[in-house]
Amino acid sequence: MNHSQVSKLNYRPEIDGLRAFAVVAVILNHLNKDLIPNGYLGVDVFFVISGYVITSSLKGRDSKNLSQFLISFYERRIKRLLPALIVFVLINTILICILNPSPGYSLWTGLYSLFGLSNFELLKNSTDYFAPSAQLNVFLHTWSLAVEEQFYFIFPILIWFTGFCKEARKGGANLYKTILFLFPISISSFVYLY
């Protein structure tokens, strides 16, 4: 049985339902903050779903070594994300160059989004996501994709070294312990930096 057949057998429609709920909550929040005041939490729900889906896709991957495992993973992510992102950035770049007399900041954010770094570009410029001026940057929302892409650089390595991907005897427990160990470090770093 090949990987696409396995994927079809493991398809979980409720995951797509949760994704739809998360996306609708965010869209409604953007349209009218009073309608769903905490709708932006849909982004967090989407991150959790992505983590689950990525973890499931990496479990039991047949790879002989780390480089083969990572190349296979990144190849799938690039094929899935990059074509749509490139089209989105190109179309919006053309439109903002026509419609915006000073598109520089948006253009830089769009360029950074192609490399999964738009969140750092926005942070560097101290962009407040909820400020009225931020809504003029058509690439503002690419910060969440950037965060997800950065997750893709770290998480597969954890999956490999814990043995979870190879379904090692204690792979699941090792991954769980590693995440429990990293969680307080992550939250402490956030509190310190914020």
CSV table of N, CA and C in Angstrom, one decimal, residues 26-121:
chain,number,residue,atom,x,y,z
A,26,VAL,N,-11.7,33.4,12.5
A,26,VAL,CA,-10.7,34.4,12.2
A,26,VAL,C,-11.3,35.4,11.2
A,27,ILE,N,-11.9,34.9,10.1
A,27,ILE,CA,-12.5,35.8,9.1
A,27,ILE,C,-13.5,36.7,9.7
A,28,LEU,N,-14.4,36.1,10.5
A,28,LEU,CA,-15.5,36.9,11.2
A,28,LEU,C,-14.9,38.0,12.1
A,29,ASN,N,-13.9,37.6,12.8
A,29,ASN,CA,-13.2,38.5,13.7
A,29,ASN,C,-12.6,39.7,12.9
A,30,HIS,N,-12.1,39.4,11.8
A,30,HIS,CA,-11.5,40.5,10.9
A,30,HIS,C,-12.6,41.4,10.4
A,31,LEU,N,-13.7,40.8,10.0
A,31,LEU,CA,-14.8,41.6,9.5
A,31,LEU,C,-15.5,42.5,10.5
A,32,ASN,N,-15.7,41.9,11.7
A,32,ASN,CA,-16.3,42.7,12.8
A,32,ASN,C,-15.9,42.1,14.1
A,33,LYS,N,-15.0,42.8,14.8
A,33,LYS,CA,-14.4,42.3,16.1
A,33,LYS,C,-15.5,42.1,17.2
A,34,ASP,N,-16.7,42.8,17.1
A,34,ASP,CA,-17.7,42.7,18.0
A,34,ASP,C,-18.5,41.4,17.8
A,35,LEU,N,-18.5,40.9,16.6
A,35,LEU,CA,-19.2,39.7,16.2
A,35,LEU,C,-18.6,38.4,17.0
A,36,ILE,N,-17.3,38.3,16.9
A,36,ILE,CA,-16.6,37.2,17.6
A,36,ILE,C,-15.4,37.8,18.1
A,37,PRO,N,-15.5,38.4,19.4
A,37,PRO,CA,-14.3,39.2,19.9
A,37,PRO,C,-13.0,38.4,20.0
A,38,ASN,N,-13.1,37.1,20.3
A,38,ASN,CA,-11.9,36.3,20.4
A,38,ASN,C,-11.7,35.3,19.2
A,39,GLY,N,-12.2,35.7,18.1
A,39,GLY,CA,-12.1,34.9,16.9
A,39,GLY,C,-10.7,34.7,16.4
A,40,TYR,N,-9.8,35.6,16.8
A,40,TYR,CA,-8.4,35.4,16.4
A,40,TYR,C,-7.8,34.2,17.0
A,41,LEU,N,-8.4,33.6,18.1
A,41,LEU,CA,-8.0,32.4,18.7
A,41,LEU,C,-8.1,31.2,17.7
A,42,GLY,N,-8.8,31.4,16.6
A,42,GLY,CA,-8.9,30.4,15.5
A,42,GLY,C,-7.5,30.1,15.0
A,43,VAL,N,-6.6,31.1,15.0
A,43,VAL,CA,-5.2,30.9,14.6
A,43,VAL,C,-4.5,29.8,15.5
A,44,ASP,N,-4.7,29.9,16.8
A,44,ASP,CA,-4.2,29.0,17.7
A,44,ASP,C,-4.7,27.6,17.5
A,45,VAL,N,-6.0,27.5,17.2
A,45,VAL,CA,-6.7,26.2,16.9
A,45,VAL,C,-6.0,25.6,15.6
A,46,PHE,N,-5.8,26.5,14.7
A,46,PHE,CA,-5.2,26.0,13.4
A,46,PHE,C,-3.8,25.5,13.7
A,47,PHE,N,-3.0,26.2,14.5
A,47,PHE,CA,-1.7,25.7,14.9
A,47,PHE,C,-1.7,24.3,15.5
A,48,VAL,N,-2.6,24.1,16.4
A,48,VAL,CA,-2.8,22.8,17.1
A,48,VAL,C,-3.1,21.7,16.1
A,49,ILE,N,-4.1,22.1,15.2
A,49,ILE,CA,-4.4,21.1,14.1
A,49,ILE,C,-3.2,20.8,13.2
A,50,SER,N,-2.5,21.8,12.8
A,50,SER,CA,-1.3,21.6,12.0
A,50,SER,C,-0.3,20.7,12.7
A,51,GLY,N,-0.1,20.9,14.0
A,51,GLY,CA,0.8,20.1,14.8
A,51,GLY,C,0.4,18.6,14.8
A,52,TYR,N,-0.9,18.4,15.0
A,52,TYR,CA,-1.4,17.1,15.0
A,52,TYR,C,-1.2,16.4,13.6
A,53,VAL,N,-1.6,17.1,12.6
A,53,VAL,CA,-1.5,16.6,11.2
A,53,VAL,C,0.0,16.3,10.8
A,54,ILE,N,0.9,17.2,11.2
A,54,ILE,CA,2.3,16.9,10.9
A,54,ILE,C,2.8,15.8,11.7
A,55,THR,N,2.5,15.7,12.9
A,55,THR,CA,2.9,14.6,13.8
A,55,THR,C,2.4,13.3,13.2
A,56,SER,N,1.1,13.2,12.8
A,56,SER,CA,0.6,12.0,12.2
A,56,SER,C,1.2,11.6,10.9
A,57,SER,N,1.6,12.6,10.1
A,57,SER,CA,2.2,12.3,8.8
A,57,SER,C,3.6,11.8,9.0
A,58,LEU,N,4.3,12.2,10.1
A,58,LEU,CA,5.7,11.8,10.3
A,58,LEU,C,5.8,10.4,11.0
A,59,LYS,N,4.7,10.0,11.6
A,59,LYS,CA,4.8,8.7,12.3
A,59,LYS,C,4.9,7.6,11.3
A,60,GLY,N,5.9,6.7,11.6
A,60,GLY,CA,6.1,5.6,10.7
A,60,GLY,C,6.7,5.8,9.4
A,61,ARG,N,7.3,7.0,9.2
A,61,ARG,CA,7.9,7.3,7.9
A,61,ARG,C,9.1,6.3,7.7
A,62,ASP,N,9.2,5.7,6.6
A,62,ASP,CA,10.3,4.8,6.3
A,62,ASP,C,11.5,5.5,5.7
A,63,SER,N,12.4,5.9,6.6
A,63,SER,CA,13.6,6.6,6.1
A,63,SER,C,14.8,5.9,6.7
A,64,LYS,N,15.9,5.8,5.9
A,64,LYS,CA,17.1,5.2,6.4
A,64,LYS,C,18.0,6.1,7.3
A,65,ASN,N,17.9,7.4,7.0
A,65,ASN,CA,18.7,8.3,7.8
A,65,ASN,C,18.0,9.7,7.9
A,66,LEU,N,18.6,10.5,8.8
A,66,LEU,CA,18.0,11.8,9.1
A,66,LEU,C,17.8,12.7,7.8
A,67,SER,N,18.9,12.7,7.0
A,67,SER,CA,18.8,13.6,5.8
A,67,SER,C,17.7,13.1,4.8
A,68,GLN,N,17.6,11.8,4.6
A,68,GLN,CA,16.5,11.3,3.8
A,68,GLN,C,15.1,11.7,4.4
A,69,PHE,N,15.0,11.5,5.7
A,69,PHE,CA,13.8,11.8,6.4
A,69,PHE,C,13.4,13.3,6.2
A,70,LEU,N,14.4,14.2,6.4
A,70,LEU,CA,14.1,15.6,6.3
A,70,LEU,C,13.9,16.1,4.9
A,71,ILE,N,14.6,15.6,3.9
A,71,ILE,CA,14.4,15.9,2.5
A,71,ILE,C,13.0,15.5,2.1
A,72,SER,N,12.6,14.3,2.4
A,72,SER,CA,11.3,13.9,2.1
A,72,SER,C,10.2,14.8,2.7
A,73,PHE,N,10.4,15.1,3.9
A,73,PHE,CA,9.4,16.0,4.6
A,73,PHE,C,9.4,17.4,4.0
A,74,TYR,N,10.5,18.0,3.8
A,74,TYR,CA,10.6,19.4,3.2
A,74,TYR,C,10.1,19.4,1.8
A,75,GLU,N,10.4,18.4,1.1
A,75,GLU,CA,9.9,18.3,-0.3
A,75,GLU,C,8.3,18.3,-0.4
A,76,ARG,N,7.7,17.5,0.5
A,76,ARG,CA,6.2,17.5,0.6
A,76,ARG,C,5.7,18.9,1.0
A,77,ARG,N,6.3,19.5,2.0
A,77,ARG,CA,5.9,20.8,2.5
A,77,ARG,C,6.0,21.9,1.4
A,78,ILE,N,7.1,21.9,0.7
A,78,ILE,CA,7.4,22.9,-0.3
A,78,ILE,C,6.4,22.7,-1.5
A,79,LYS,N,6.1,21.5,-1.9
A,79,LYS,CA,5.1,21.3,-2.9
A,79,LYS,C,3.7,21.7,-2.5
A,80,ARG,N,3.4,21.6,-1.2
A,80,ARG,CA,2.1,21.9,-0.8
A,80,ARG,C,1.9,23.4,-0.6
A,81,LEU,N,2.9,24.1,-0.1
A,81,LEU,CA,2.7,25.5,0.3
A,81,LEU,C,3.3,26.5,-0.7
A,82,LEU,N,4.4,26.3,-1.2
A,82,LEU,CA,5.1,27.3,-2.0
A,82,LEU,C,4.4,27.8,-3.3
A,83,PRO,N,3.8,26.9,-4.1
A,83,PRO,CA,3.1,27.4,-5.3
A,83,PRO,C,2.0,28.4,-5.0
A,84,ALA,N,1.1,28.1,-4.1
A,84,ALA,CA,0.1,29.0,-3.8
A,84,ALA,C,0.6,30.3,-3.2
A,85,LEU,N,1.6,30.2,-2.3
A,85,LEU,CA,2.2,31.4,-1.7
A,85,LEU,C,2.9,32.3,-2.8
A,86,ILE,N,3.6,31.7,-3.7
A,86,ILE,CA,4.2,32.5,-4.8
A,86,ILE,C,3.1,33.2,-5.6
A,87,VAL,N,2.1,32.6,-6.0
A,87,VAL,CA,1.0,33.2,-6.8
A,87,VAL,C,0.4,34.3,-5.9
A,88,PHE,N,0.1,34.1,-4.7
A,88,PHE,CA,-0.5,35.1,-3.8
A,88,PHE,C,0.4,36.3,-3.7
A,89,VAL,N,1.7,36.1,-3.5
A,89,VAL,CA,2.7,37.2,-3.4
A,89,VAL,C,2.8,38.0,-4.7
A,90,LEU,N,2.9,37.3,-5.8
A,90,LEU,CA,3.0,38.0,-7.1
A,90,LEU,C,1.8,38.8,-7.4
A,91,ILE,N,0.6,38.3,-7.3
A,91,ILE,CA,-0.6,39.0,-7.6
A,91,ILE,C,-0.7,40.2,-6.7
A,92,ASN,N,-0.5,40.1,-5.4
A,92,ASN,CA,-0.6,41.2,-4.5
A,92,ASN,C,0.5,42.2,-4.7
A,93,THR,N,1.6,41.8,-5.0
A,93,THR,CA,2.7,42.7,-5.3
A,93,THR,C,2.4,43.6,-6.5
A,94,ILE,N,1.8,43.0,-7.5
A,94,ILE,CA,1.4,43.8,-8.7
A,94,ILE,C,0.3,44.8,-8.3
A,95,LEU,N,-0.7,44.3,-7.5
A,95,LEU,CA,-1.8,45.2,-7.1
A,95,LEU,C,-1.4,46.3,-6.2
A,96,ILE,N,-0.5,46.0,-5.2
A,96,ILE,CA,-0.1,47.1,-4.3
A,96,ILE,C,0.8,48.1,-5.0
A,97,CYS,N,1.6,47.7,-6.0
A,97,CYS,CA,2.4,48.6,-6.8
A,97,CYS,C,1.5,49.6,-7.6
A,98,ILE,N,0.4,49.1,-8.0
A,98,ILE,CA,-0.5,49.9,-8.8
A,98,ILE,C,-1.3,50.8,-7.9
A,99,LEU,N,-1.8,50.3,-6.8
A,99,LEU,CA,-2.8,51.0,-5.9
A,99,LEU,C,-2.1,51.8,-4.7
A,100,ASN,N,-1.0,51.4,-4.3
A,100,ASN,CA,-0.4,52.1,-3.1
A,100,ASN,C,0.8,52.9,-3.6
A,101,PRO,N,0.7,54.2,-3.3
A,101,PRO,CA,1.8,55.1,-3.7
A,101,PRO,C,3.2,54.8,-3.0
A,102,SER,N,3.1,54.2,-1.8
A,102,SER,CA,4.4,53.9,-1.1
A,102,SER,C,4.3,52.4,-0.6
A,103,PRO,N,4.5,51.5,-1.5
A,103,PRO,CA,4.3,50.1,-1.2
A,103,PRO,C,5.5,49.4,-0.5
A,104,GLY,N,6.6,50.1,-0.2
A,104,GLY,CA,7.8,49.5,0.2
A,104,GLY,C,7.7,48.5,1.4
A,105,TYR,N,7.0,49.0,2.5
A,105,TYR,CA,7.0,48.1,3.7
A,105,TYR,C,6.2,46.8,3.4
A,106,SER,N,5.1,46.9,2.6
A,106,SER,CA,4.3,45.7,2.3
A,106,SER,C,5.2,44.8,1.4
A,107,LEU,N,5.9,45.4,0.4
A,107,LEU,CA,6.7,44.6,-0.5
A,107,LEU,C,7.8,43.8,0.3
A,108,TRP,N,8.4,44.4,1.3
A,108,TRP,CA,9.4,43.7,2.1
A,108,TRP,C,8.8,42.6,2.9
A,109,THR,N,7.6,42.8,3.4
A,109,THR,CA,6.9,41.8,4.2
A,109,THR,C,6.6,40.6,3.2
A,110,GLY,N,6.1,40.9,2.0
A,110,GLY,CA,5.8,39.9,1.0
A,110,GLY,C,7.0,39.1,0.7
A,111,LEU,N,8.2,39.8,0.5
A,111,LEU,CA,9.4,39.1,0.2
A,111,LEU,C,9.8,38.1,1.3
A,112,TYR,N,9.8,38.7,2.5
A,112,TYR,CA,10.1,37.8,3.7
A,112,TYR,C,9.2,36.6,3.8
A,113,SER,N,7.9,36.8,3.4
A,113,SER,CA,7.0,35.7,3.6
A,113,SER,C,7.4,34.5,2.7
A,114,LEU,N,8.0,34.8,1.6
A,114,LEU,CA,8.5,33.7,0.7
A,114,LEU,C,9.5,32.8,1.4
A,115,PHE,N,10.2,33.3,2.4
A,115,PHE,CA,11.2,32.6,3.1
A,115,PHE,C,10.8,32.2,4.5
A,116,GLY,N,9.5,32.4,4.8
A,116,GLY,CA,9.0,32.0,6.1
A,116,GLY,C,9.5,32.9,7.2
A,117,LEU,N,9.8,34.2,6.9
A,117,LEU,CA,10.3,35.1,7.9
A,117,LEU,C,9.5,36.4,8.1
A,118,SER,N,8.3,36.4,7.5
A,118,SER,CA,7.6,37.7,7.6
A,118,SER,C,7.3,38.1,9.1
A,119,ASN,N,7.2,37.1,10.0
A,119,ASN,CA,6.9,37.5,11.4
A,119,ASN,C,8.1,38.3,11.9
A,120,PHE,N,9.3,37.9,11.5
A,120,PHE,CA,10.5,38.7,12.0
A,120,PHE,C,10.6,40.1,11.4
A,121,GLU,N,10.2,40.2,10.1
A,121,GLU,CA,10.1,41.5,9.5
A,121,GLU,C,9.1,42.4,10.2
